[in-house]
């Protein structure tokens, strides 16, 4: 401008005083005038009713819905104020004057209520008032927001109606919580894992590490398994809190700060720390993104929002310019270096800055996938690295999960109960779990000429004849005539839930060309990107009717989920006649893996399925969508489109086939769109023809050896040239047969596995002692506890030392498992084992990193003699084993069933390699 209005723009006295006066005398009357002119306030219902409900904002729709459902909208007047402040008195006052009873409903604190009370006082009006208090009692809650159920429960009794209570469906068993966690490959996980480890070391020195933080993805640091953020301040204020605490503590402090936060306001904290000479280590989490708000660039990205190149601002240089003497940039994946640096920094006085630089996993792997797709288009990708856990070697100690919290680690089962495995659909192969080196179960598998589908003979749904779908349980005509239809879709973020709901919303937008139906769609993403739950609600209703956007309890006509657990957790939405379509299995939540099952037995998929079936009967359909999707289409993510197809075929949607297909093509474009359409048809086929028929037609059958055949082969292969395998097999067969006599409820495969392991370990040197104790187990314990007691006992007869593990790495069981996973991904594959062998030589312990070659393992598995040559080797494990045996045989008979289970669980929990096991023995009170 040619001139500047300094009086208006520079708010210092006297300008600020003049502005204040202008606001009150000129601008404020203008606002009120505009409110009058625009007449934005609305009133509906019985306009001259003596009972009035005053509200403002989104909650109006929900109140309208509650009143319509109760048939009360024609009896009361519902006034929606355009805003809470200032009130449009000229329009509101005449309405207030006609009231005997005024009900004020608003979210959070009673702001509108306070304004209207002051107006009533000024006008000397005194209707009875119900708002945040009803006659001194709690009214509409000021905390946590309002929904249909809360409003109905509080409002209807005020209108002399009973709030209709529709019983909700819930399961008796308590379900594990699905807490959000960092994405697979997330750099923050690597920082937190190191922090967690150094905390243990500092503890030993009597130092308690304090960690301060603020707002960013890293705010999740406070969640298990890390619990590494002790306070959370406003964005950029973590350092300010650290500054305050530093005055009163001699313990070391760490401040976690994101890159965007640093440039937003965090660098002033560092400046202040330098000035006041704090003892704080700042960890600047540089992930090249403002990830939390949608991956916008930061000043360190070297790009503007418009994508123009800009100078990269260096956090390290800024910190140095602020006077920080000790600064270093590291890659957080370099765990060993990071740990030592951090230990060194936190123990020394003064301000230190570490810039931990690694791109956000979501953007990094997104780019990687795009690159790979390009490669696959032209030719196969030459090599692809996968990570694998050898479940036979896994002790299920969960040290890997505890140290990384990675959602790529999941659970599987074998004869010894739960084990940890890699979830190939979640794992991004960053290899971080292998750096913990807690055990020899991890290995790298390099697949040559990799291609995800080229080597699988996958067949499309065209091979199947799908009949016409069932008639819709509710049609669009039914809705237009006055019915309301609610669909709730729920599941794990990132697993396609949003796709299902987006497709449904797109179909609702078309609505078969009808104008007389309206819809509302809410997508509650929450912390979906981080493996939390995401739930979407779609409501179809006659145009003009009120509809609360989030489904009230017991009102959903359809509940869909590609995850058993998330579906079961959201049963409360289901109406007494509603239908449920769920995947038959769940993505194992971190909370379940971290649970040691002592307090209560763990939930499992089978018990959820059983209870759901008992409760819902015909209204429930459980289908193995993820497994089918993986087997037929190479990825489990297409399960969501299958859910849509299956629900359509069952007549759960009011939409036509064309509308749904169009909506699916609109929601998912390109090659992925085509595969999703295929998945949709497969979902339909599963309902029309049954899961078996679909499997038989579309999945190539493979002859896989049985577990018994694999165990037999394993015993034969374990024999050295001088050993008689026939004799060994005979002992195995006899021993298994005698165990079968004792344990009728335990599967032959499991019994065969235990005896096999004893024979592999030391050729069954203690087989007769084992049988003796087995007899005691069978007589001491009831059938319901025998499996747990027996597998715990079996494990005390071998130690997973380097000799035994060498066999487990070569075992035919493992080969068969790996073949099923890797054989059809390329032309061949090879292993890189990740091991840290440990030997006790007298009083000295020798430990080193090693990737053993096949020939080494083949020789090592015969070296049982080493145990004789190194008598102190695994001495502590032997003591623990014999203590567990003693404890197993002395669980008091007077204990009730749950107490027995708890005692057995504690004994079973003493597992893991070396220090991990010793620590667990301490935790569970197993003291040799
Ligand atoms: S033994 Fe422990 S650390 Fe190793 S894979 Fe199994 S659970 Fe993880």
Tab-separated table of N, CA and C and ligand atoms in Angstrom, residues 389 393-401 420 438-439 441-442 913, ligand 1:
chain	number	residue	atom	x	y	z
A	389	UNK	N	11.999	-65.522	10.946
A	389	UNK	CA	12.311	-66.040	12.286
A	389	UNK	C	12.147	-67.556	12.234
A	393	UNK	N	13.795	-72.362	16.578
A	393	UNK	CA	14.833	-71.828	17.467
A	393	UNK	C	14.249	-70.796	18.431
A	394	UNK	N	13.126	-70.181	18.049
A	394	UNK	CA	12.535	-69.136	18.901
A	394	UNK	C	12.094	-69.714	20.243
A	395	UNK	N	12.422	-68.986	21.289
A	395	UNK	CA	12.072	-69.399	22.656
A	395	UNK	C	10.815	-68.686	23.144
A	396	UNK	N	10.303	-67.763	22.317
A	396	UNK	CA	9.126	-66.974	22.692
A	396	UNK	C	9.392	-66.097	23.926
A	397	UNK	N	10.632	-65.661	24.078
A	397	UNK	CA	10.938	-64.814	25.240
A	397	UNK	C	10.423	-63.389	25.040
A	398	UNK	N	10.201	-63.004	23.778
A	398	UNK	CA	9.666	-61.696	23.371
A	398	UNK	C	10.637	-60.552	23.610
A	399	UNK	N	11.912	-60.878	23.789
A	399	UNK	CA	12.903	-59.814	23.961
A	399	UNK	C	12.943	-58.936	22.715
A	400	UNK	N	12.732	-59.558	21.541
A	400	UNK	CA	12.763	-58.771	20.297
A	400	UNK	C	11.591	-57.794	20.255
A	401	UNK	N	10.434	-58.221	20.727
A	401	UNK	CA	9.248	-57.351	20.710
A	401	UNK	C	9.409	-56.252	21.760
A	420	UNK	N	7.237	-66.308	18.311
A	420	UNK	CA	7.225	-65.055	17.553
A	420	UNK	C	7.546	-65.354	16.089
A	438	UNK	N	19.222	-60.872	20.300
A	438	UNK	CA	18.836	-61.557	21.546
A	438	UNK	C	18.838	-63.060	21.365
A	439	UNK	N	18.879	-63.522	20.109
A	439	UNK	CA	18.770	-64.962	19.880
A	439	UNK	C	19.212	-65.314	18.469
A	441	UNK	N	17.431	-66.876	16.244
A	441	UNK	CA	16.274	-67.251	15.426
A	441	UNK	C	16.151	-66.417	14.156
A	442	UNK	N	16.815	-65.268	14.145
A	442	UNK	CA	16.627	-64.363	13.002
A	442	UNK	C	17.546	-64.721	11.843
A	913	UNK	N	17.109	-66.859	25.602
A	913	UNK	CA	18.527	-67.218	25.539
A	913	UNK	C	19.311	-66.441	26.596
B	1	LIG	S1	13.694	-66.129	21.098
B	1	LIG	FE1	12.941	-64.243	21.933
B	1	LIG	S2	14.108	-62.651	20.873
B	1	LIG	FE2	14.318	-64.523	19.672
B	1	LIG	S3	12.679	-64.402	18.092
B	1	LIG	FE3	11.902	-65.595	19.814
B	1	LIG	S4	10.875	-64.079	21.064
B	1	LIG	FE4	12.203	-62.920	19.708
